[in-house]
PDB file of C-alpha atoms and ligand atoms in Angstrom:
ATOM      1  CA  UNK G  26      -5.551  11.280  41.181  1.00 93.00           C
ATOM      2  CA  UNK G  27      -4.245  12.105  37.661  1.00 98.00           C
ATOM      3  CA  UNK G  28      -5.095   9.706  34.948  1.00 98.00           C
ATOM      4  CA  UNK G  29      -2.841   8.923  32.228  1.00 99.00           C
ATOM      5  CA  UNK G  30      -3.682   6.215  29.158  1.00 99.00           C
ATOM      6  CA  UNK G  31      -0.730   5.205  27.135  1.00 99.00           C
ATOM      7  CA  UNK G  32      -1.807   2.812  24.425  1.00 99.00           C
ATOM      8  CA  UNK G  33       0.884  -0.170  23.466  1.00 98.00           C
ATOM      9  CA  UNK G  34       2.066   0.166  27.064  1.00 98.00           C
ATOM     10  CA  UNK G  35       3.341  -3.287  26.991  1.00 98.00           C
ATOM     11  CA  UNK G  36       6.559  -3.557  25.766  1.00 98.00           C
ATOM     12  CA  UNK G  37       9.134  -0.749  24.016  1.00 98.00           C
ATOM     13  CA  UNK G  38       9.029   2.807  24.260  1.00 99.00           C
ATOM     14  CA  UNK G  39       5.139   2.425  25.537  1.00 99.00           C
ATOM     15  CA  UNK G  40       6.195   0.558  28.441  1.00 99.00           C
ATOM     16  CA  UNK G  41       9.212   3.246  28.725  1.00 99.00           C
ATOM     17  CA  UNK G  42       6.365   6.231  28.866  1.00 99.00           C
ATOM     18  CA  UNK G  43       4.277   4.207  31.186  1.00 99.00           C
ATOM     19  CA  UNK G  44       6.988   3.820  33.782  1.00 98.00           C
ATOM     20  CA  UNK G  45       7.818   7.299  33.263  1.00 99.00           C
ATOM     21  CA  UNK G  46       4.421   8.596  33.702  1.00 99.00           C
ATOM     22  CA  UNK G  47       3.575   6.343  37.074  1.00 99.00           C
ATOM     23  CA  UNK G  48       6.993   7.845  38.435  1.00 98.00           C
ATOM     24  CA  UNK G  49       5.864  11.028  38.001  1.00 98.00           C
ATOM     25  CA  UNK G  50       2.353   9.904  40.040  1.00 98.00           C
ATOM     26  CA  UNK G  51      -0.385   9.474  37.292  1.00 98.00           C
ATOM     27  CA  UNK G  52      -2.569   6.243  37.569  1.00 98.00           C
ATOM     28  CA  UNK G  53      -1.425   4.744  34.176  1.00 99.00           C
ATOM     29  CA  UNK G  54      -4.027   3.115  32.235  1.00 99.00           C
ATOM     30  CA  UNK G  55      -2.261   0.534  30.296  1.00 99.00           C
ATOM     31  CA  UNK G  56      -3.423  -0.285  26.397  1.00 99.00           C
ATOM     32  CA  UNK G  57      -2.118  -3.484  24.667  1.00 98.00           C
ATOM     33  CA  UNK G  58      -3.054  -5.744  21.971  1.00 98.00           C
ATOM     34  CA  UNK G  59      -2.488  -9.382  22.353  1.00 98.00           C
ATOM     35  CA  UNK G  60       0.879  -9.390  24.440  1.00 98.00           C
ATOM     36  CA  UNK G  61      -0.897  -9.969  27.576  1.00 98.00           C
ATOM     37  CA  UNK G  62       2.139 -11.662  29.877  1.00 98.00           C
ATOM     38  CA  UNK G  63       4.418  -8.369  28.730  1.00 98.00           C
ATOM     39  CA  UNK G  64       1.450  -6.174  29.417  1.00 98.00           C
ATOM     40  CA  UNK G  65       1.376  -7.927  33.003  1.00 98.00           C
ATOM     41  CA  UNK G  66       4.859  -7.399  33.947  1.00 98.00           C
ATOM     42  CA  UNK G  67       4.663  -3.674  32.795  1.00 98.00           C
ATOM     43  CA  UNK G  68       1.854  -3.288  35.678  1.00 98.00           C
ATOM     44  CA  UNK G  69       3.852  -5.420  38.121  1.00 98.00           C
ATOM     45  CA  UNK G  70       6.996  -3.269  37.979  1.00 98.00           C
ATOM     46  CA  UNK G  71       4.817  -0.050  38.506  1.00 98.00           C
ATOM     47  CA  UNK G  72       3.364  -1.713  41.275  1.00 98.00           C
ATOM     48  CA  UNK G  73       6.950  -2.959  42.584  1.00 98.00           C
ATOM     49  CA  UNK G  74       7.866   0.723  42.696  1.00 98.00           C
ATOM     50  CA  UNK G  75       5.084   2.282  44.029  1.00 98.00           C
ATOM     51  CA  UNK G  76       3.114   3.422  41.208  1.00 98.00           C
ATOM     52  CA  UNK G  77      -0.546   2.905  40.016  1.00 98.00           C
ATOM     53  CA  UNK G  78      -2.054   1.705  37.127  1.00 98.00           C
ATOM     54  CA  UNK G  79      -4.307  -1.252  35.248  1.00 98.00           C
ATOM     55  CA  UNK G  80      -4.292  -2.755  32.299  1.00 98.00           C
ATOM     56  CA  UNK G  81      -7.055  -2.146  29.211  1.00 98.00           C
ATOM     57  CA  UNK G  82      -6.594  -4.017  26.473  1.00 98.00           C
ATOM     58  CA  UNK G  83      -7.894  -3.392  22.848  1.00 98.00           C
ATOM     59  CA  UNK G  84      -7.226  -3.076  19.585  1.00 99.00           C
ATOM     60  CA  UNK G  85      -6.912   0.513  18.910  1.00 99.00           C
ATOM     61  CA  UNK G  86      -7.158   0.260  15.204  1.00 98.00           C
ATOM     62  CA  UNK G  87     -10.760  -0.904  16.301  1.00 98.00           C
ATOM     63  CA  UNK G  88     -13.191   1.468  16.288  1.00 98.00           C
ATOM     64  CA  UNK G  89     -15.790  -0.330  18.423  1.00 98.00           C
ATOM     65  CA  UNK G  90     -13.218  -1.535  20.681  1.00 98.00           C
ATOM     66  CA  UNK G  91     -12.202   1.490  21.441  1.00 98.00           C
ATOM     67  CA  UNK G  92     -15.622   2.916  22.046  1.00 98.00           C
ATOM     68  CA  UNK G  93     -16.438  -0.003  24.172  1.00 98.00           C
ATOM     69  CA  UNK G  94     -13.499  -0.162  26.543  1.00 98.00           C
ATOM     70  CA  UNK G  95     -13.245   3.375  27.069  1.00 98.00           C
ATOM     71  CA  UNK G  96     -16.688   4.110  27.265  1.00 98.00           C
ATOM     72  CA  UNK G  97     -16.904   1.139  29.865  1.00 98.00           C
ATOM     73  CA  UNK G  98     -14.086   2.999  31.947  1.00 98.00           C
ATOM     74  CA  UNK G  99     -15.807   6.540  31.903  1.00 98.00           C
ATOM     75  CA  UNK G 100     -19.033   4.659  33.199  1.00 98.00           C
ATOM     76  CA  UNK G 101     -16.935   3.303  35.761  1.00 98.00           C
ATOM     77  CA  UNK G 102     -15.075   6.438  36.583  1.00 97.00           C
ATOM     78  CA  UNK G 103     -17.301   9.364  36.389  1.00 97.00           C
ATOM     79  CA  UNK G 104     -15.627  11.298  38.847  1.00 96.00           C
ATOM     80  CA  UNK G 105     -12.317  11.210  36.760  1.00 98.00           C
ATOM     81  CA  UNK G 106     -11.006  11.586  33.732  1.00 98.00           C
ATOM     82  CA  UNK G 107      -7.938  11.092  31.642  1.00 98.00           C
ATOM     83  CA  UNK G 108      -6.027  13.953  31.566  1.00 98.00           C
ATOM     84  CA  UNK G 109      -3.057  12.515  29.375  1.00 99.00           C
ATOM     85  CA  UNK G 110      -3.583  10.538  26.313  1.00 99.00           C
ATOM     86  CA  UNK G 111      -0.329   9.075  24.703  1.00 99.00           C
ATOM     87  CA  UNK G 112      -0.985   7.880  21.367  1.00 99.00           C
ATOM     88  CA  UNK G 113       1.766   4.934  21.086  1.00 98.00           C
ATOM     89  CA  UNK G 114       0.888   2.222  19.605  1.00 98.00           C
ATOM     90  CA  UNK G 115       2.131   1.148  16.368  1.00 98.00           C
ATOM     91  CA  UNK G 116       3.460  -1.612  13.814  1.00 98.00           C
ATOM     92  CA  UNK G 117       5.391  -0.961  10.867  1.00 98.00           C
ATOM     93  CA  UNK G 118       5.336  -3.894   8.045  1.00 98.00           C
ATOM     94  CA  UNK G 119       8.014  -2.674   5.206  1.00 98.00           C
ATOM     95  CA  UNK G 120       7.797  -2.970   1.524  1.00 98.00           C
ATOM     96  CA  UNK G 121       8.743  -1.510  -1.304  1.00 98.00           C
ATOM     97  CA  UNK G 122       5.628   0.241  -2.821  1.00 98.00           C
ATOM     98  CA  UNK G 123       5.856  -1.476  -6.448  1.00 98.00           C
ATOM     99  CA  UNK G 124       5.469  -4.565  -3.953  1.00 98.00           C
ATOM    100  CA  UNK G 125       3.358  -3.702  -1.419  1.00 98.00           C
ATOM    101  CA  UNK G 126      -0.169  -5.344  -0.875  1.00 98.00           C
ATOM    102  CA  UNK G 127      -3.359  -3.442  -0.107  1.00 98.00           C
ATOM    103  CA  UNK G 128      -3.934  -5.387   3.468  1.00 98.00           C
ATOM    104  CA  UNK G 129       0.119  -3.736   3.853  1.00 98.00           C
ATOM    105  CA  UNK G 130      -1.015  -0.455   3.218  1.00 98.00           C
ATOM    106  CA  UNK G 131      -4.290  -0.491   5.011  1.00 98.00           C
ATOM    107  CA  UNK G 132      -3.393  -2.410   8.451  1.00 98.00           C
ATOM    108  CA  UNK G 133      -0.169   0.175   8.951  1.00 98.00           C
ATOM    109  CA  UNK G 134      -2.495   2.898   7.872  1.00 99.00           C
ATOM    110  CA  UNK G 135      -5.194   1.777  10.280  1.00 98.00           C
ATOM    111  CA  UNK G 136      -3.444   0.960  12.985  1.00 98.00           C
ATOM    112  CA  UNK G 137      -0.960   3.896  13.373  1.00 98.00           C
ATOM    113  CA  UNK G 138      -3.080   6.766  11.576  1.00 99.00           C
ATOM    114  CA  UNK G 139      -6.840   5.783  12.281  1.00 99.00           C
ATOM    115  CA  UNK G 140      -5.988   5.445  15.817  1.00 99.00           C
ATOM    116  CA  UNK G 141      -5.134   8.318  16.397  1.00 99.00           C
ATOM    117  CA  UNK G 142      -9.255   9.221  15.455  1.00 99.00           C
ATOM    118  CA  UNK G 143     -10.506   6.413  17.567  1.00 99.00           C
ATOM    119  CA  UNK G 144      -9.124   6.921  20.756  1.00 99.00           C
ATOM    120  CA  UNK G 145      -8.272  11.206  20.767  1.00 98.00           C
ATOM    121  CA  UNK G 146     -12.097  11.695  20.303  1.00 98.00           C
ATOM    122  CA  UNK G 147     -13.207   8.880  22.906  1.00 98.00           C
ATOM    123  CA  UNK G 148     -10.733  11.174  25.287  1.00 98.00           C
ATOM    124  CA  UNK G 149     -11.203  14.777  24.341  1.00 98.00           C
ATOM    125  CA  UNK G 150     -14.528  16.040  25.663  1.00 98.00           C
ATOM    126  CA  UNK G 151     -13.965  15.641  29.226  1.00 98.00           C
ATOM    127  CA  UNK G 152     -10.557  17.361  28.690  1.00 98.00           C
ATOM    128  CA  UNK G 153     -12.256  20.246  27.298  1.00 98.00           C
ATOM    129  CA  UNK G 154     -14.789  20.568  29.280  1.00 98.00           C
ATOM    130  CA  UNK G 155     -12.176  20.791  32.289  1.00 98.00           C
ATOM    131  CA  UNK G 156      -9.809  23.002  30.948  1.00 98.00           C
ATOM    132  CA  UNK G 157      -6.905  20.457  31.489  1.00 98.00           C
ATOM    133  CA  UNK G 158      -5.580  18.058  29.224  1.00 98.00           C
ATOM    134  CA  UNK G 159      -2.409  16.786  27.334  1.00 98.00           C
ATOM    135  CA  UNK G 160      -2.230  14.543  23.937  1.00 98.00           C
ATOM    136  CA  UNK G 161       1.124  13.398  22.839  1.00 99.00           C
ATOM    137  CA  UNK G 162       2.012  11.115  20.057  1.00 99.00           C
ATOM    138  CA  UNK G 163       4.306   9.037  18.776  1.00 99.00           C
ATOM    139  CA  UNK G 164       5.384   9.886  15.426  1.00 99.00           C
ATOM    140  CA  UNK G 165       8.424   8.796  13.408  1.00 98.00           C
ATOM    141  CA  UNK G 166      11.213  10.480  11.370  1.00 98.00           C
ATOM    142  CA  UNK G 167      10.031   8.565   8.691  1.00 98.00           C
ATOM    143  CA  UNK G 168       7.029  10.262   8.801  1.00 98.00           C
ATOM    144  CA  UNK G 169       8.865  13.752   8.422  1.00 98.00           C
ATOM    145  CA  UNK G 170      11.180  13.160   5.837  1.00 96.00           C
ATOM    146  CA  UNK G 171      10.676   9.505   4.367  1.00 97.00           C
ATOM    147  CA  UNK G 172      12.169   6.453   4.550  1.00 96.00           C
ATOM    148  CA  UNK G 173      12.516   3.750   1.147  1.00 98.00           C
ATOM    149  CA  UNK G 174      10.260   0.850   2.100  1.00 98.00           C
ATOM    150  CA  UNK G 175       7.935   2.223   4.370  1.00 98.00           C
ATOM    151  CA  UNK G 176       5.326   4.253   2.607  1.00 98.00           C
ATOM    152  CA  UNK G 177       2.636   3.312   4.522  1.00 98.00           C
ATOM    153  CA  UNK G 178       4.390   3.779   7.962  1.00 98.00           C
ATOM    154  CA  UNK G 179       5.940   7.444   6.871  1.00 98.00           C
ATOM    155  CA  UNK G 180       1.756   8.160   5.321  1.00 98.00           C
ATOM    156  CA  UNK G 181       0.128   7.047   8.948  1.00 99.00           C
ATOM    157  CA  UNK G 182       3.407   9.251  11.037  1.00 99.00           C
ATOM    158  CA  UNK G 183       2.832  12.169   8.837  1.00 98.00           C
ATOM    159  CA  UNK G 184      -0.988  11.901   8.671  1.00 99.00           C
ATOM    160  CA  UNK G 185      -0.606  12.071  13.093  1.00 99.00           C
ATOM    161  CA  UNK G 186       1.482  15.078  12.525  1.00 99.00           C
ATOM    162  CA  UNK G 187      -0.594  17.022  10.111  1.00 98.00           C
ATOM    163  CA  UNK G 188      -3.931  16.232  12.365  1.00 99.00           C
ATOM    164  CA  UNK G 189      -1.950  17.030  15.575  1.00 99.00           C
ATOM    165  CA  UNK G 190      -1.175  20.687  14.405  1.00 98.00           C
ATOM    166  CA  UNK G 191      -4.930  20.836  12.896  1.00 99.00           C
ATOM    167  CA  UNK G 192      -6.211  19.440  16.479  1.00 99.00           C
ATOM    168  CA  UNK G 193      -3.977  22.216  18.306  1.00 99.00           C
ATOM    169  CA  UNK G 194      -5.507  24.886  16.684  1.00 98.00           C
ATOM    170  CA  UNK G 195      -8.836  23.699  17.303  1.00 98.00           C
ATOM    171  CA  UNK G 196      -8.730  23.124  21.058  1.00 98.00           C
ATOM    172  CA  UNK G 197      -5.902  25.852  22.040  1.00 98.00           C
ATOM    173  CA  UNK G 198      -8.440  28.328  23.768  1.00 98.00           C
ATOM    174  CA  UNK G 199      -9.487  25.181  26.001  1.00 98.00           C
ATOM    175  CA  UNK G 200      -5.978  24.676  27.216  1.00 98.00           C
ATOM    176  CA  UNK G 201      -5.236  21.191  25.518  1.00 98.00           C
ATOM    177  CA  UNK G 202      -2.051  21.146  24.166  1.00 99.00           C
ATOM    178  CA  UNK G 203      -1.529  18.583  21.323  1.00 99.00           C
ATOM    179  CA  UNK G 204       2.404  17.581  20.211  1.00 99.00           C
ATOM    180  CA  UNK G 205       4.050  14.864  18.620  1.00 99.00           C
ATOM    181  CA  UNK G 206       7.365  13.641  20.120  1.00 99.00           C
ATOM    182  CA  UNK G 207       9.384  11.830  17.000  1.00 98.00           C
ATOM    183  CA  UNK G 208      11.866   8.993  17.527  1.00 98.00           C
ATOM    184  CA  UNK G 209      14.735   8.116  15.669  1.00 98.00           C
ATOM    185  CA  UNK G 210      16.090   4.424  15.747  1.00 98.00           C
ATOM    186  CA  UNK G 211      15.186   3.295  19.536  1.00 98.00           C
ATOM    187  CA  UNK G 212      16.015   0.052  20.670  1.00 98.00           C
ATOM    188  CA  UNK G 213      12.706  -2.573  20.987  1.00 98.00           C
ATOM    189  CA  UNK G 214      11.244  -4.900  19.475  1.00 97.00           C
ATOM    190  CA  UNK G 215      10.395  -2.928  16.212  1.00 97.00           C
ATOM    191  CA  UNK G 216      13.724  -2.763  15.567  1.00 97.00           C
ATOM    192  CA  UNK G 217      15.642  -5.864  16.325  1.00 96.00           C
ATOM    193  CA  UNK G 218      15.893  -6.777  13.146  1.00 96.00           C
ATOM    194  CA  UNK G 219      17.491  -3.608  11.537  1.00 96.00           C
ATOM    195  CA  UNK G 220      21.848  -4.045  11.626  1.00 96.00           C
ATOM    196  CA  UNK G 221      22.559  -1.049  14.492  1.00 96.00           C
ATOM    197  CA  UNK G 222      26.178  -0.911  14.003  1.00 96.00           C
ATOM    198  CA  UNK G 223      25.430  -0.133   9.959  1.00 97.00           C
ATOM    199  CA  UNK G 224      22.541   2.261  11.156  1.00 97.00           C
ATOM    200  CA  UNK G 225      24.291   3.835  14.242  1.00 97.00           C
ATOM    201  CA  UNK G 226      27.181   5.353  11.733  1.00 97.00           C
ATOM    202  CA  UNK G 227      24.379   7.740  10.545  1.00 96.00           C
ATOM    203  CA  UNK G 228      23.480   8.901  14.220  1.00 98.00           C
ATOM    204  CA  UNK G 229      25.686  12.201  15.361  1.00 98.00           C
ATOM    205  CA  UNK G 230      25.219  11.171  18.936  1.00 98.00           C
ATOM    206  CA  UNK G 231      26.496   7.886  17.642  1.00 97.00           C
ATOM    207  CA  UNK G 232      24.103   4.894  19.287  1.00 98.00           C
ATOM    208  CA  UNK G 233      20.523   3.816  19.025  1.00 98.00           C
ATOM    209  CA  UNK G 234      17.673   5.866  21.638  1.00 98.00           C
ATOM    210  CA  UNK G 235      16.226   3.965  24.499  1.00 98.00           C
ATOM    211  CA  UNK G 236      12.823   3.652  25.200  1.00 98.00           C
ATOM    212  CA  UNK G 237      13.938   6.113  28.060  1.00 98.00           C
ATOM    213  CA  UNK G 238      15.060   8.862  26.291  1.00 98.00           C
ATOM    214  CA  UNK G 239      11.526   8.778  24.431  1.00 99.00           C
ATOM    215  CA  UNK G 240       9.724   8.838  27.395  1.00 99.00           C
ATOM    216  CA  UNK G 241      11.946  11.857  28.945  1.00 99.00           C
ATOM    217  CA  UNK G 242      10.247  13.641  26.588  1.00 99.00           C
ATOM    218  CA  UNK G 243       6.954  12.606  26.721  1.00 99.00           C
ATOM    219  CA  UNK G 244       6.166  13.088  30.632  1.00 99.00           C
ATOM    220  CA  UNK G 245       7.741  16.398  30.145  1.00 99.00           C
ATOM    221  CA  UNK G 246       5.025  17.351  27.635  1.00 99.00           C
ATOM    222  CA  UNK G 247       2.568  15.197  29.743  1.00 98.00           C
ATOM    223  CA  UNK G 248       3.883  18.220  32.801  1.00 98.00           C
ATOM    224  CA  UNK G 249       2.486  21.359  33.699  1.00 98.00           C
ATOM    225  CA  UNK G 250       6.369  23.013  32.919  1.00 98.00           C
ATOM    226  CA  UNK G 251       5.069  22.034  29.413  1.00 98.00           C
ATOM    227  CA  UNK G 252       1.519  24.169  29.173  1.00 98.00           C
ATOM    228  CA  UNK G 253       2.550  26.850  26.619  1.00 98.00           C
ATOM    229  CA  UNK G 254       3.585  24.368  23.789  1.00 98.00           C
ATOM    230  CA  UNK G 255       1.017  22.783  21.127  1.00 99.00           C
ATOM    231  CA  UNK G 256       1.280  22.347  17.749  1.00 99.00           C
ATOM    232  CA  UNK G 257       4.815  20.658  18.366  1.00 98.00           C
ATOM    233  CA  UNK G 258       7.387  17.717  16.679  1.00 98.00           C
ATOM    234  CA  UNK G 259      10.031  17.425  19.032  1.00 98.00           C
ATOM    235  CA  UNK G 260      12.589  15.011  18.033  1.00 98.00           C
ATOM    236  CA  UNK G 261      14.574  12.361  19.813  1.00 98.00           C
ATOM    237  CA  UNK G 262      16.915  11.009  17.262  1.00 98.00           C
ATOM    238  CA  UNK G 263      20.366  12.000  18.704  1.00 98.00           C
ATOM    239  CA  UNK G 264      20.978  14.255  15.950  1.00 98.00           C
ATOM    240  CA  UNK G 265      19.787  12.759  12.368  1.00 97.00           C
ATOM    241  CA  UNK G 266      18.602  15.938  10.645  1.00 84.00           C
ATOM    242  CA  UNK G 267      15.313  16.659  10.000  1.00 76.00           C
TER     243      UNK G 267
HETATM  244  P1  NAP O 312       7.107  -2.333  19.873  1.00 58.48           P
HETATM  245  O1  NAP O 312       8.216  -2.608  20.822  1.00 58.48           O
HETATM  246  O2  NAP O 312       6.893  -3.196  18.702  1.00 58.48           O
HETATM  247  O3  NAP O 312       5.737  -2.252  20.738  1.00 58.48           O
HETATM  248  C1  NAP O 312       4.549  -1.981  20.087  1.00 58.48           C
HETATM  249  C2  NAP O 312       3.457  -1.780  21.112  1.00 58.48           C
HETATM  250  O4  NAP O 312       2.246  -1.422  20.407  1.00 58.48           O
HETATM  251  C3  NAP O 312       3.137  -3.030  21.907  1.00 58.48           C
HETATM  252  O5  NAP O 312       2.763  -2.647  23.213  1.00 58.48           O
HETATM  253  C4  NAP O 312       1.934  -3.607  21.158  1.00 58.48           C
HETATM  254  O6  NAP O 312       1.064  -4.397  21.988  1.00 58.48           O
HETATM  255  C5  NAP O 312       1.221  -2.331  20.772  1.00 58.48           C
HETATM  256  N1  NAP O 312       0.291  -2.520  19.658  1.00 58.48           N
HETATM  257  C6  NAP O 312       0.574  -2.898  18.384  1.00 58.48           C
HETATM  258  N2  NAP O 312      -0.570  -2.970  17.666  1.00 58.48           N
HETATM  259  C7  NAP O 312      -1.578  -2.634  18.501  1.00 58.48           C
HETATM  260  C8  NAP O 312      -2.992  -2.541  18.364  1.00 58.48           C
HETATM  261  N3  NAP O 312      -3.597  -2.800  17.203  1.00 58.48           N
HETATM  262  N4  NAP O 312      -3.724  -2.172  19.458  1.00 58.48           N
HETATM  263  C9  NAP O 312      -3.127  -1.898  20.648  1.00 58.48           C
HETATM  264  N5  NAP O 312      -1.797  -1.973  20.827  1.00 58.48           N
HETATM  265  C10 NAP O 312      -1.039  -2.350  19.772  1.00 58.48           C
HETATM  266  O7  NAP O 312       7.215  -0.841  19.271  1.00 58.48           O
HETATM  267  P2  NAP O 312       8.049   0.434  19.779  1.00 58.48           P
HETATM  268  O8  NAP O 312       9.333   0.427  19.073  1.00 58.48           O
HETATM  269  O9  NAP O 312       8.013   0.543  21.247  1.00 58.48           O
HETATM  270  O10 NAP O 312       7.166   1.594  19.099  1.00 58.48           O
HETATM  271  C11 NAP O 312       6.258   2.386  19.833  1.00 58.48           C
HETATM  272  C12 NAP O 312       5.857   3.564  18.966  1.00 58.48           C
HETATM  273  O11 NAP O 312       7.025   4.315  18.608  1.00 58.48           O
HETATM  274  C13 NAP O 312       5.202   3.163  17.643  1.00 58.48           C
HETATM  275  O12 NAP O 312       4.175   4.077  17.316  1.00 58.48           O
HETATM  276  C14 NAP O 312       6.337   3.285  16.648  1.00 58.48           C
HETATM  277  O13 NAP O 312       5.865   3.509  15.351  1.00 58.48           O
HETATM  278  C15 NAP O 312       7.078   4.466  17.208  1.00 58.48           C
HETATM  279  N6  NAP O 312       8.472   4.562  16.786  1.00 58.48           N
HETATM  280  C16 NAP O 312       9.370   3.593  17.122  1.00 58.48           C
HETATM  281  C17 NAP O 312      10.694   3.728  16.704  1.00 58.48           C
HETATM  282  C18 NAP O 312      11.747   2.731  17.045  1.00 58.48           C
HETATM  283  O14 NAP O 312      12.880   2.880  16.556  1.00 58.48           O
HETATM  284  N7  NAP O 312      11.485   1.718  17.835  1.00 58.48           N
HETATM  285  C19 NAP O 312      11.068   4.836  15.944  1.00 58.48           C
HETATM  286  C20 NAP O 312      10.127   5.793  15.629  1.00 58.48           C
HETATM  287  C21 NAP O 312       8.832   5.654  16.060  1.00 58.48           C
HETATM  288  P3  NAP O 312       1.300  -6.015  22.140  1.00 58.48           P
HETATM  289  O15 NAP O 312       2.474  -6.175  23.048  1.00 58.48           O
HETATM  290  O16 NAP O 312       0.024  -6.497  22.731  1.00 58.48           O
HETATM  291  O17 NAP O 312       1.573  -6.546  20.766  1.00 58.48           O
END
C-alpha cells in the first residue's frame, strides 16, 4: 500500500488530486481545515469507487498541529510511510498593498508559504531514508509573474517555488523529486467570485481549468513515468504566458 497525503483535500482542486490519486491506488490521507461535511463526502466518493483513504484534519499553517497529527500517524503506521506529499492547501485574501493589513499579509504568508516548512519536513525523512518519494505543490501564476492585489498570495507562491528548486537540489541523490504544478484560473471556490467571462477572454484555450486538469498533472508527477523530473513549474493555465 502506497500512501499519499494531500492537504486541503476537501473541496477544489485538493479534492480533484485526491480523487485522482485514490484512482490511481494510493491510500489518500485527506488534510482539511474546518470544512468537515465537504471533507466527508470527499472520503465517501473514494470509498463509492473503490478507493482508500481517511481523513486528518489540521491546520497546516500550525506548526504543532502539524507535528502532532502527523507524528500521531507515523506512531500508528510504522510499517508505512507517505510516499507522496501534495502541498495544496491555500487561501488567498486580496488587497491592494497601500491597503493591506499586517494579519493580511501574515495569515496568506503563513498559511500558503510556512506550510510548505511544516508539513515537507514532518514527511521527508522516511522518504529519504527509502529512496522513494514525491513532493508536489501547488503554486500559482501569480506567484511567477504577479498579480495587482495579491502581494502576499504571489510572495507565499513564489517563496514555494524558490524553496522547491532549493529542496530538489538538496535531496536529488536520494531520489525525491520536488516540483511545483502552477494553476491558472480553475474553477472552485477560490474563485467564484472573480467575473469568468471578463477573465476567460485572456485564456488562449479560452475557458477556466477544472480541478481535473490540475490533478492530471499532479498524479502524473506523483507516477513513477515521472522519476527523472525535479526542480520543476509545470503550468496548467490553458495558455496565459508565463
Ligand atoms: P478552495 O476551493 O478554496 O479549497 C481550499 C482548500 O484548502 C480546502 O480544502 C480548505 O479546507 C483547505 N485549507 C485552507 N486553509 C487551510 C488550513 N489552514 N489548513 C488546512 N487546510 C486548509 O481552493 P482551490 O481553488 O481548490 O485551491 C487549492 C490550491 O490551488 C491553493 O493552494 C490555491 O492557492 C491554488 N490555486 C488555485 C487557483 C484557482 O484558480 N482556484 C489558481 C492557482 C492556484 P476547508 O474546506 O476545511 O476550509
Amino acid at each position: 500500500m502506497k500512501f499519499a497525503l494531500v492537504t486541503g483535500a476537501s473541496r477544489g482542486i485538493g479534492k480533484a488530486i485526491a480523487q485522482k490519486l485514490a484512482g490511481d491506488g494510493f491510500y489518500v490521507l485527506l488534510n482539511y481545515h474546518t470544512n468537515r461535511v465537504a471533507a466527508e463526502e470527499t472520503l465517501r466518493e473514494i470509498l463509492d469507487h473503490g478507493g482508500q483513504g481517511e481523513l486528518l484534519p489540521f491546520d497546516v499553517s500550525d506548526n504543532a498541529q502539524v507535528e502532532t497529527v502527523l507524528g500521531a500517524w507515523a506512531e500508528r503506521n510504522p510499517d508505512n510511510y507517505i510516499e507522496v506529499l501534495v502541498n495544496n492547501a491555500g487561501i488567498r485574501d486580496d488587497g491592494l498593498m497601500v491597503f493591506m493589513s499586517v494579519d493580511q499579509w501574515k495569515n496568506v504568508i503563513s498559511t500558503n508559504l510556512d506550510s510548505f516548512f511544516y508539513v515537507t519536513r514532518q514527511v521527508l525523512q522516511p522518504m529519504l531514508i527509502r529512496k522513494q518519494g514525491r513532493i508536489i505543490s501547488i503554486v500559482s501564476l501569480s506567484g511567477q509573474k504577479g498579480q495587482p492585489g495579491q502581494t502576499n498570495y504571489s510572495a507565499a507562491k513564489a517563496g514555494i517555488i524558490g524553496a522547491s528548486k532549493s529542496l530538489a537540489m538538496e535531496i536529488g541523490k536520494k531520489k525525491v523529486t520536488v516540483n511545483c504544478v502552477s494553476p491558472g484560473f480553475i474553477e472552485t471556490d477560490m474563485t467564484k467570485d472573480l467575473d469568468a467571462e471578463l477573465l476567460k477572454k485572456l485564456v488562449p484555450l479560452n475557458r477556466f481549468g477544472t480541478p481535473d486538469d490540475v490533478a492530471e498533472v499532479v498524479g502524473f508527477l506523483a507516477s513513477p513515468e515521472s522519476k527523472y523530473i525535479t526542480g520543476e513549474v509545470i503550468s496548467v493555465n490553458g495558455g496565459i504566458y508565463s
